[in-house]
Short mmCIF file of N, CA and C in Angstrom, two decimals:
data_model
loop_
_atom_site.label_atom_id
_atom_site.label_comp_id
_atom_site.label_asym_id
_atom_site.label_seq_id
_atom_site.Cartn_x
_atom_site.Cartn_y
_atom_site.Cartn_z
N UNK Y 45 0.85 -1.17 0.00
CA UNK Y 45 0.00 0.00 0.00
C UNK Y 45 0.89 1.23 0.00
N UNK Y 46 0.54 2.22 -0.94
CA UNK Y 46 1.20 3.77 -1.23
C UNK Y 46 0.50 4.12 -0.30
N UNK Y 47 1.04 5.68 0.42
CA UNK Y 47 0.13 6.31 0.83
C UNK Y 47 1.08 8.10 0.32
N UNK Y 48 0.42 9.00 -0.35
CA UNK Y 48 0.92 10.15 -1.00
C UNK Y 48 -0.53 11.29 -1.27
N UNK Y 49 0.34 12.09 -1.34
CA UNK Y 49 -0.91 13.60 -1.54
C UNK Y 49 -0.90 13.23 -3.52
N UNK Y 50 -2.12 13.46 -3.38
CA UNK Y 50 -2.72 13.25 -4.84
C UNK Y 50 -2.50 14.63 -5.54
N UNK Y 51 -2.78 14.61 -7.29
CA UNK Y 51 -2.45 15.72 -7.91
C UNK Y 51 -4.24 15.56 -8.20
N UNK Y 52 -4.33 17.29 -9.15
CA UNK Y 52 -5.63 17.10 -9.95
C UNK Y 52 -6.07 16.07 -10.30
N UNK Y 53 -5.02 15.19 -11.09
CA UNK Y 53 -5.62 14.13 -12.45
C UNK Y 53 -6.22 13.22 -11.23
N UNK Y 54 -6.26 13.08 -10.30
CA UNK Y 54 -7.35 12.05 -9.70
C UNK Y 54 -8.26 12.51 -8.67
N UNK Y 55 -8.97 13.66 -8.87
CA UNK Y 55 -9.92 14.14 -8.03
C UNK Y 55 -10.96 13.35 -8.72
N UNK Y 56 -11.30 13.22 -9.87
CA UNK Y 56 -12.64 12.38 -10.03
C UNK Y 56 -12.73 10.39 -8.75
N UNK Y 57 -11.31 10.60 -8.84
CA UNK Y 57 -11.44 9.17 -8.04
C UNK Y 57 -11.69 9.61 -7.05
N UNK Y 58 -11.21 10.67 -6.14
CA UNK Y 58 -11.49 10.82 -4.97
C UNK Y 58 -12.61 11.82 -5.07
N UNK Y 59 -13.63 12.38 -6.01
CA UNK Y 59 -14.81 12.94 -5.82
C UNK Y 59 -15.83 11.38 -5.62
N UNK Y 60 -15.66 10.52 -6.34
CA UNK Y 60 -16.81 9.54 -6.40
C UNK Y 60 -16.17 8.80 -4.72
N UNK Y 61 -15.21 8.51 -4.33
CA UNK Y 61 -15.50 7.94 -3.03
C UNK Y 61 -16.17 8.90 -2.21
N UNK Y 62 -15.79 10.33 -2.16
CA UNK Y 62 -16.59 10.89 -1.44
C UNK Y 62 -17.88 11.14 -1.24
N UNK Y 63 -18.72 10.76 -2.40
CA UNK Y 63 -19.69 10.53 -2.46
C UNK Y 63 -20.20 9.44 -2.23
N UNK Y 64 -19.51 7.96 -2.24
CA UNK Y 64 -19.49 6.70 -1.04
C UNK Y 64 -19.30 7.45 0.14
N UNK Y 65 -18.62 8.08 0.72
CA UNK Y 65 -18.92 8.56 2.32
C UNK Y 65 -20.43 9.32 1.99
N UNK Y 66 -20.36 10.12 1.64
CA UNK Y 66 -21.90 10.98 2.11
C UNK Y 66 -22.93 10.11 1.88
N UNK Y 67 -23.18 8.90 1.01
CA UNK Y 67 -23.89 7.96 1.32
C UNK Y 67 -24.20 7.37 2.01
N UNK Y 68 -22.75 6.93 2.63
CA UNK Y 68 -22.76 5.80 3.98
C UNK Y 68 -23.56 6.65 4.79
N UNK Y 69 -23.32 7.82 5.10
CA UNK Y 69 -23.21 8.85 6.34
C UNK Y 69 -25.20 8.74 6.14
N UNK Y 70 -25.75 9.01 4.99
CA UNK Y 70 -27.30 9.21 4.60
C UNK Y 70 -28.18 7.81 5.16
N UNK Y 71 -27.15 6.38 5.04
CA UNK Y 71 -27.53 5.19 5.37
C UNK Y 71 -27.63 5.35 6.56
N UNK Y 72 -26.88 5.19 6.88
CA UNK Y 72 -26.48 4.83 8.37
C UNK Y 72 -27.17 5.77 9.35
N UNK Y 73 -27.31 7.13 9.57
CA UNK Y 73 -28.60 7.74 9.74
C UNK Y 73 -30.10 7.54 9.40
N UNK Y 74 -30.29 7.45 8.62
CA UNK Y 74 -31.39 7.97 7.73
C UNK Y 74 -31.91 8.85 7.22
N UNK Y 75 -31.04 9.55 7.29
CA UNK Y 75 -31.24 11.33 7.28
C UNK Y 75 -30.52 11.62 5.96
N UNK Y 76 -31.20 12.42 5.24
CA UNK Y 76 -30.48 13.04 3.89
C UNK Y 76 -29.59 14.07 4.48
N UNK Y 77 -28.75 14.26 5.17
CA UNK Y 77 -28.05 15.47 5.46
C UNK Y 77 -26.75 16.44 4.42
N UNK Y 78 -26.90 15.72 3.26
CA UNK Y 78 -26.29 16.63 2.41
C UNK Y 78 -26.52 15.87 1.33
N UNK Y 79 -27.16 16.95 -0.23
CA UNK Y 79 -26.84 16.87 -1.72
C UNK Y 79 -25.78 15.77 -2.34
N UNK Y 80 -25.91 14.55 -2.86
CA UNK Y 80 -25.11 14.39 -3.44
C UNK Y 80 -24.99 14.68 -4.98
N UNK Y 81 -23.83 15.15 -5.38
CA UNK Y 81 -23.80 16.00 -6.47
C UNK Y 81 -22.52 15.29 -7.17
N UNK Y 82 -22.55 13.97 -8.00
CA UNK Y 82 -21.15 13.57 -8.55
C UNK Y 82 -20.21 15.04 -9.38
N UNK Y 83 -21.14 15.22 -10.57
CA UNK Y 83 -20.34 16.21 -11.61
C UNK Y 83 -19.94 17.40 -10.44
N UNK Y 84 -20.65 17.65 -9.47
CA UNK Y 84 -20.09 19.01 -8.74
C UNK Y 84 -19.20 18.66 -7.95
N UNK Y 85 -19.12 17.82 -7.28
CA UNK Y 85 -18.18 17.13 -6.48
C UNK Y 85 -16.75 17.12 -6.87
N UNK Y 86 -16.42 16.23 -8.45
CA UNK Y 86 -15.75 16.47 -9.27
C UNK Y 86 -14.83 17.75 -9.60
N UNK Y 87 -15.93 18.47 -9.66
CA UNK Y 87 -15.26 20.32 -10.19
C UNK Y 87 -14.55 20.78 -9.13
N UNK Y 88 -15.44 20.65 -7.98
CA UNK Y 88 -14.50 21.01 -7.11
C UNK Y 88 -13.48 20.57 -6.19
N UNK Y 89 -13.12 19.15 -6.13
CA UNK Y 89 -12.08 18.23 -5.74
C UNK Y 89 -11.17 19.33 -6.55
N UNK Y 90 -11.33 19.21 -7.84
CA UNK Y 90 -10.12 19.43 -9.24
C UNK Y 90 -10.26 21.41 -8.91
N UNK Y 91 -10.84 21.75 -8.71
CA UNK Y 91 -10.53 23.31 -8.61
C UNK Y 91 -10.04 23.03 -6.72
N UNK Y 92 -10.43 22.87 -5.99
CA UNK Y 92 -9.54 23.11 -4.78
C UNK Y 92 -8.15 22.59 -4.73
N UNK Y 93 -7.89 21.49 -5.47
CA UNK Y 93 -6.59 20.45 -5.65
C UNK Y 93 -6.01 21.50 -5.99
N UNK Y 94 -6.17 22.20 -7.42
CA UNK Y 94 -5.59 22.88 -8.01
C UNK Y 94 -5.20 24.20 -7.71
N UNK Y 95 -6.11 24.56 -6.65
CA UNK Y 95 -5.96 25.90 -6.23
C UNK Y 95 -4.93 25.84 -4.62
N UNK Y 96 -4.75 24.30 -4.48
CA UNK Y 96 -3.78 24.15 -3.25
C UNK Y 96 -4.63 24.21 -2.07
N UNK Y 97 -6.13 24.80 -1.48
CA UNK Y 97 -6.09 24.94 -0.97
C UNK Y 97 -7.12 23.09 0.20
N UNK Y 98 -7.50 22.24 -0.86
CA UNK Y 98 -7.65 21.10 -0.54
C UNK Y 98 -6.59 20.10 -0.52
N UNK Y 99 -5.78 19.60 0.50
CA UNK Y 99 -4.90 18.28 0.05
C UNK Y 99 -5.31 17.47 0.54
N UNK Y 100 -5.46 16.31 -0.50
CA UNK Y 100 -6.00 14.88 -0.42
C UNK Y 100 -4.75 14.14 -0.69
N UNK Y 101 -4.42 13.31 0.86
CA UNK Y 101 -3.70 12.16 1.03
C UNK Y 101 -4.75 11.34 0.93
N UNK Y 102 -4.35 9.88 -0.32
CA UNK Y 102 -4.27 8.85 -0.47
C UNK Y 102 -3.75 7.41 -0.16
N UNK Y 103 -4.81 6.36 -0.45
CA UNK Y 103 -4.02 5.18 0.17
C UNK Y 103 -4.14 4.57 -1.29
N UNK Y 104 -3.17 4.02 -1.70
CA UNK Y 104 -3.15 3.11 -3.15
C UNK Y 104 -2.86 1.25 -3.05
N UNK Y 105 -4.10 0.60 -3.69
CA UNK Y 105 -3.78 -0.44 -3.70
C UNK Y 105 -3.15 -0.92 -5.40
N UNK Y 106 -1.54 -0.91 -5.33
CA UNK Y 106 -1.44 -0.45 -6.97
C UNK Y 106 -2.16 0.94 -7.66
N UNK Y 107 -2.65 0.62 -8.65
CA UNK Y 107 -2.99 2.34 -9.09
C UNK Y 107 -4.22 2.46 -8.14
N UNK Y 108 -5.26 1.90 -7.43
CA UNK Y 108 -6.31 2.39 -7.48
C UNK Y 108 -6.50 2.84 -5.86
N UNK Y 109 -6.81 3.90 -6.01
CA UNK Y 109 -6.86 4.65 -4.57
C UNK Y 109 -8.47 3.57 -3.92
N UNK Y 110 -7.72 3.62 -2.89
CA UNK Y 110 -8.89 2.50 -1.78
C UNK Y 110 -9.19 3.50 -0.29
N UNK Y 111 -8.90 4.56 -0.39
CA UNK Y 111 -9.03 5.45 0.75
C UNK Y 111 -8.43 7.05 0.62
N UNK Y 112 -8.52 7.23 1.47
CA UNK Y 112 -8.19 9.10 1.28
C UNK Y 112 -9.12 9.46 2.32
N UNK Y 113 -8.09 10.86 2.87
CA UNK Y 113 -8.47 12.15 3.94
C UNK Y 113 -8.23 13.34 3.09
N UNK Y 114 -9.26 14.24 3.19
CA UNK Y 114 -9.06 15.54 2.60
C UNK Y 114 -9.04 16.50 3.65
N UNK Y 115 -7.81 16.62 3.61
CA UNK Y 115 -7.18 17.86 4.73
C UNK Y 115 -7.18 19.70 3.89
N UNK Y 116 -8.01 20.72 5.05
CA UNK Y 116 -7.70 21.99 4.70
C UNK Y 116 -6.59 22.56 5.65
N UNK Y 117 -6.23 23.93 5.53
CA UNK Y 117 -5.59 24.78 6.50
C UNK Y 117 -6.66 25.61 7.47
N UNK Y 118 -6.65 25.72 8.30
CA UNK Y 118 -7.71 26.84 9.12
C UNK Y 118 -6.65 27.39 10.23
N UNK Y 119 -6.91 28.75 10.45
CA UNK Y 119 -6.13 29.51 11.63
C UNK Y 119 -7.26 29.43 12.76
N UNK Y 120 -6.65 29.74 13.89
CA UNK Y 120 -7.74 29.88 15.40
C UNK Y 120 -6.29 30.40 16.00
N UNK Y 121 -6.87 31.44 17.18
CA UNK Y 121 -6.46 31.96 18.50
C UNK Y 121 -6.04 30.54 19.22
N UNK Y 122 -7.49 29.84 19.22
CA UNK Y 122 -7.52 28.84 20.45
C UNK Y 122 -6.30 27.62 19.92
N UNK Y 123 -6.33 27.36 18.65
CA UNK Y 123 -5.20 26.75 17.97
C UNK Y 123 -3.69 26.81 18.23
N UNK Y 124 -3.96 28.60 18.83
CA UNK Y 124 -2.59 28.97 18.39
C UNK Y 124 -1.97 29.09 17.26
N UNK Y 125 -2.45 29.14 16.29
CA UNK Y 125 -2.09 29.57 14.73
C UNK Y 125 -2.53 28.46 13.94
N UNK Y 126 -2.04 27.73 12.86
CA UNK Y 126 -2.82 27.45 11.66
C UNK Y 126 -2.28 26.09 11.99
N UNK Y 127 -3.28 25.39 11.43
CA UNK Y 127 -3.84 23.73 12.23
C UNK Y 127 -4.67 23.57 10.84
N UNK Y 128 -4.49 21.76 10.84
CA UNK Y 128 -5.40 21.34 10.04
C UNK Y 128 -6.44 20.41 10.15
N UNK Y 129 -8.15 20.59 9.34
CA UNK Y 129 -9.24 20.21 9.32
C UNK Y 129 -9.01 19.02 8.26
N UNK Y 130 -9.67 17.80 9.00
CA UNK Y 130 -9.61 16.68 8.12
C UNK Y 130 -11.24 16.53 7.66
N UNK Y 131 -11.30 17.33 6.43
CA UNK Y 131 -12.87 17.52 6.23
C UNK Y 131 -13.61 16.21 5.51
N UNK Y 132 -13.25 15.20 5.12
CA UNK Y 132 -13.56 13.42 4.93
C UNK Y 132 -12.81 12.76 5.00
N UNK Y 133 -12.74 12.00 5.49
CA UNK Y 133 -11.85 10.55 5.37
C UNK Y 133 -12.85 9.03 5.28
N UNK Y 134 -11.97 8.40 4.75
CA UNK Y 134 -12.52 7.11 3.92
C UNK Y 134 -12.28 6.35 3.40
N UNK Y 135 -12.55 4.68 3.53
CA UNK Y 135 -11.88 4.08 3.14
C UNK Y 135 -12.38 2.34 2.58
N UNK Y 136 -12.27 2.33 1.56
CA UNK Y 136 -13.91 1.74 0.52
C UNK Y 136 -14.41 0.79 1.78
N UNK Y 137 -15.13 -0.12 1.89
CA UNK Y 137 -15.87 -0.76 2.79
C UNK Y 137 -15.11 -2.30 3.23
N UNK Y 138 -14.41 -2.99 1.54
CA UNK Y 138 -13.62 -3.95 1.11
C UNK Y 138 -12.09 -4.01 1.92
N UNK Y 139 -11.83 -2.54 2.50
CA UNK Y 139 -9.99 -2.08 2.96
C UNK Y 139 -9.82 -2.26 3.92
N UNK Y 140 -11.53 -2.16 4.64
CA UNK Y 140 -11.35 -1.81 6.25
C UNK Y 140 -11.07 -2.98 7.34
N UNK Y 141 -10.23 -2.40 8.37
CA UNK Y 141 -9.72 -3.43 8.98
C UNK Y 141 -8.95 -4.29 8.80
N UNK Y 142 -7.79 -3.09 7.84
CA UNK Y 142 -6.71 -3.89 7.67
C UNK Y 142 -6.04 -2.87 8.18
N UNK Y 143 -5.80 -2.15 8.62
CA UNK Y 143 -4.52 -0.93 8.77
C UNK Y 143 -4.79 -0.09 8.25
N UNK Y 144 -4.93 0.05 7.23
CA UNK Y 144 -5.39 1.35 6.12
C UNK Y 144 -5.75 2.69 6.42
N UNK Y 145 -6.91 2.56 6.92
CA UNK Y 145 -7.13 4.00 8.03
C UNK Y 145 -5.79 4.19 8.77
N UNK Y 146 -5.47 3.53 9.59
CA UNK Y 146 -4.15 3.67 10.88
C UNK Y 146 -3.21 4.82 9.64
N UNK Y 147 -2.76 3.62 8.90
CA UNK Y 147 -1.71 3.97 8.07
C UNK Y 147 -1.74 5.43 7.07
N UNK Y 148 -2.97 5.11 6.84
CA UNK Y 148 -3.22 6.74 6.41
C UNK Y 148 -3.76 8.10 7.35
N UNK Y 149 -4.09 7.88 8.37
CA UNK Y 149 -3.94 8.94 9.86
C UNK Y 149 -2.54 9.11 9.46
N UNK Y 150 -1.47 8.33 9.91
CA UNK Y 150 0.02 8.59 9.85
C UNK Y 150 0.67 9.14 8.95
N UNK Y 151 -0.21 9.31 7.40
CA UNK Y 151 0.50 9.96 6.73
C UNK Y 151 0.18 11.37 7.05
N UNK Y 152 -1.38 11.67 7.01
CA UNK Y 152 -1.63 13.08 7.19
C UNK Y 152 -0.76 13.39 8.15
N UNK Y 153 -0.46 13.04 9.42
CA UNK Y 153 0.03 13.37 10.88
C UNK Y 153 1.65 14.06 9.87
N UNK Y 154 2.27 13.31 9.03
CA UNK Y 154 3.28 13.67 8.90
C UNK Y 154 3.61 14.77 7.77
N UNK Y 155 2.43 14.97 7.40
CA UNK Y 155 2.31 15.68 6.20
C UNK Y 155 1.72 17.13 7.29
N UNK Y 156 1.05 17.03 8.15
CA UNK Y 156 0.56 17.98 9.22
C UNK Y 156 1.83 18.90 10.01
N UNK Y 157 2.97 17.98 10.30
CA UNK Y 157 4.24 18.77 10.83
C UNK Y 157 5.02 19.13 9.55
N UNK Y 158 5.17 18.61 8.30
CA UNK Y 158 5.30 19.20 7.30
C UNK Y 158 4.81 21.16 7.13
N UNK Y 159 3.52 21.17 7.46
CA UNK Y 159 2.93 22.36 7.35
C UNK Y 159 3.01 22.95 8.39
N UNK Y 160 3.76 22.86 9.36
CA UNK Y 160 3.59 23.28 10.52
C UNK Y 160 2.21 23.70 11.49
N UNK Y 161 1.80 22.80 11.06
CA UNK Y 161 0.56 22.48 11.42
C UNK Y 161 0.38 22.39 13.27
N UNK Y 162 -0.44 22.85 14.29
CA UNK Y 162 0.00 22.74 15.48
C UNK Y 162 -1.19 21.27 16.04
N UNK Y 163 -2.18 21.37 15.13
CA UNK Y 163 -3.11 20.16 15.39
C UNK Y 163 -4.00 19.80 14.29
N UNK Y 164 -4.65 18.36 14.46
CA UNK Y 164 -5.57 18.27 13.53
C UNK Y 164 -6.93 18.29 14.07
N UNK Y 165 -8.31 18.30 13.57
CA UNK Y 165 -9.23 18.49 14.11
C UNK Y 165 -9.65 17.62 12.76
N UNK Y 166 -11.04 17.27 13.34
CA UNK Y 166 -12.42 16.21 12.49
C UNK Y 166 -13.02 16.64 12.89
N UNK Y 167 -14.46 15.92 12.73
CA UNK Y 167 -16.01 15.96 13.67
C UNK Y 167 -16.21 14.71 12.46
N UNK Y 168 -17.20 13.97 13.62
CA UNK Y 168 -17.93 12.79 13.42
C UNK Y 168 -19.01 12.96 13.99
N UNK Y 169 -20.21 12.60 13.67
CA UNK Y 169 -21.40 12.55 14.04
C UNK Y 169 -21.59 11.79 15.62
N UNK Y 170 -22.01 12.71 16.70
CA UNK Y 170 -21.98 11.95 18.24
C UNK Y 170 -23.51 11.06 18.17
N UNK Y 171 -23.31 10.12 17.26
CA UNK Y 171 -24.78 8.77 17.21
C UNK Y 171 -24.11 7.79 17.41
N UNK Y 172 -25.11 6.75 17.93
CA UNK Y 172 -24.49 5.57 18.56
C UNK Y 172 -24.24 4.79 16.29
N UNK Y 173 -24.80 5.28 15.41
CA UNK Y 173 -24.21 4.81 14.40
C UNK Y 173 -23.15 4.76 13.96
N UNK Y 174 -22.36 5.82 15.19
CA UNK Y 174 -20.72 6.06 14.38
C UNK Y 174 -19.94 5.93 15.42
N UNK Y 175 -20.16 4.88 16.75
CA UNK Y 175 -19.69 4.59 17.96
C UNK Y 175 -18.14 4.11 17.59
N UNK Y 176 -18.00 3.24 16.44
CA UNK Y 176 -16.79 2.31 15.58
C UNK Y 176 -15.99 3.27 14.99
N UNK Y 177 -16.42 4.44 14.52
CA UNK Y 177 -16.06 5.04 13.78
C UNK Y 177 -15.11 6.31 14.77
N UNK Y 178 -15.78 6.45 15.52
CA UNK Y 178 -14.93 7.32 17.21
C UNK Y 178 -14.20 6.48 17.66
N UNK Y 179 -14.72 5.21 18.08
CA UNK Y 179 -13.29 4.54 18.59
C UNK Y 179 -12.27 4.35 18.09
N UNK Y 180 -12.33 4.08 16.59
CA UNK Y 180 -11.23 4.45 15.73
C UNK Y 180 -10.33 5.23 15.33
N UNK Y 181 -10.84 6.93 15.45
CA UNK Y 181 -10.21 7.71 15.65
C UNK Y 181 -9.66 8.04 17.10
N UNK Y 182 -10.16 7.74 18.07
CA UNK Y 182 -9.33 7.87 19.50
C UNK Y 182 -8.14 6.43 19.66
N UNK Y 183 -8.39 5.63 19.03
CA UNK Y 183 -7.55 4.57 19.31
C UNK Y 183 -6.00 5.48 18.15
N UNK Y 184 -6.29 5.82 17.84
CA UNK Y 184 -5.62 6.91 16.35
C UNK Y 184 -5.25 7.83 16.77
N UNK Y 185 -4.91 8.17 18.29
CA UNK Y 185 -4.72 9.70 19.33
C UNK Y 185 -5.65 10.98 18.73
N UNK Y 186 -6.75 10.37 18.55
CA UNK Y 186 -8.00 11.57 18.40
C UNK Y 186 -8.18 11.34 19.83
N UNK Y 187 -8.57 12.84 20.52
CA UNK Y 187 -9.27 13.25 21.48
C UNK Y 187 -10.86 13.88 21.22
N UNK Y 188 -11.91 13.39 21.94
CA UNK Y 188 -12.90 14.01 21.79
C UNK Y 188 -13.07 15.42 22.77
N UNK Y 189 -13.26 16.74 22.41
CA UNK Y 189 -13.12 17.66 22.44
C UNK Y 189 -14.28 18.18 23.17
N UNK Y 190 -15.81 17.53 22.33
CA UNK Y 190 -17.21 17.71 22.78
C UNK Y 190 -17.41 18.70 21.89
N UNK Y 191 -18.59 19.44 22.14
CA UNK Y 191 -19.27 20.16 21.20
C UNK Y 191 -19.85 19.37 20.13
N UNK Y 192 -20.56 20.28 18.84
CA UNK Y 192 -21.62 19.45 17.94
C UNK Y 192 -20.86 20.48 16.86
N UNK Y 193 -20.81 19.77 15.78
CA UNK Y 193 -21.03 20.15 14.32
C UNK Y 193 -22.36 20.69 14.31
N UNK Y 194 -22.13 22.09 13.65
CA UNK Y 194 -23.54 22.98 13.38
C UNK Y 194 -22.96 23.81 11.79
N UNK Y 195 -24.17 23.87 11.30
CA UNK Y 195 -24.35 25.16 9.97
C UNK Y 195 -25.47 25.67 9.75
N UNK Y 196 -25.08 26.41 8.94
CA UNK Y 196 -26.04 27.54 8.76
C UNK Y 196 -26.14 27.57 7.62
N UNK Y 197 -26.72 27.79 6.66
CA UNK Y 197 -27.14 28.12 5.21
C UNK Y 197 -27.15 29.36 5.18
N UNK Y 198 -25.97 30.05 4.20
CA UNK Y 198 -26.08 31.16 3.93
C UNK Y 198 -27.13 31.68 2.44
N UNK Y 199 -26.91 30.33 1.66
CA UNK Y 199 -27.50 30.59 0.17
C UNK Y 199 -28.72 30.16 0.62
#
């Protein structure tokens, strides 16, 4: 298994898994909680890739990516300066529970002091549907922090 920050030419691979996560996420709830939009998804994997300000580390089984985290930059006070948001991670259904996740946490982590990054942050849904999915990341030196994921619709 590779694990490397992806260029443009494969945001369509990593737009369509991401749209396997927002699925899972719609299942496993039952709740439509976000649009899935392949062609838009697409555009913008390949315009944020390109614009630097999305990096997507990959996990490769041979050519075909079987996982990926899409990491941004964000600043905070409370941070202490600029830290990074792991805004999906994922990893096809077939990978899991082999290392894969582990192994790709470890790349971001190292790609994170690369950027001088002072921490990483997620959010996962606090439902007993994603109980596996928290223990995973704390077994992974995620700390749960508390608080809730909230938005607002501006459009």
């Amino acid at each position: 298994m590779k694990y490397k920050i992806i260029d443009k030419s494969q945001s369509e691979e990593i737009a369509k898994l991401a749209v396997c996560l927002t699925n899972e996420i719609i299942e496993r709830t039952g709740i439509k909680h976000f649009d899935v939009d392949v062609p838009l998804a697409i555009d913008l994997c390949e315009k944020y890739v390109s614009n630097g300000i999305y990096h997507v580390m990959a996990a490769f089984d041979e050519d075909k990516i079987v996982g990926f985290g899409a990491i941004c930059e964000s600043h905070s006070l409370y941070a202490e300066g600029k830290f990074g948001i792991i805004q999906e991670f994922y990893v096809a259904p077939e990978y899991r529970s082999k290392e894969i996740g582990k192994f790709l946490i470890q790349a971001i982590v190292e790609f994170a002091k690369e950027q001088g990054w002072k921490r990483l942050e997620l959010c996962t849904p606090p439902v007993p549907e994603f109980d596996r999915t928290v223990g995973f990341y704390k077994s992974n030196g995620f700390e749960i922090t508390g608080g809730y994921k909230m938005k607002y619709e501006v459009a």
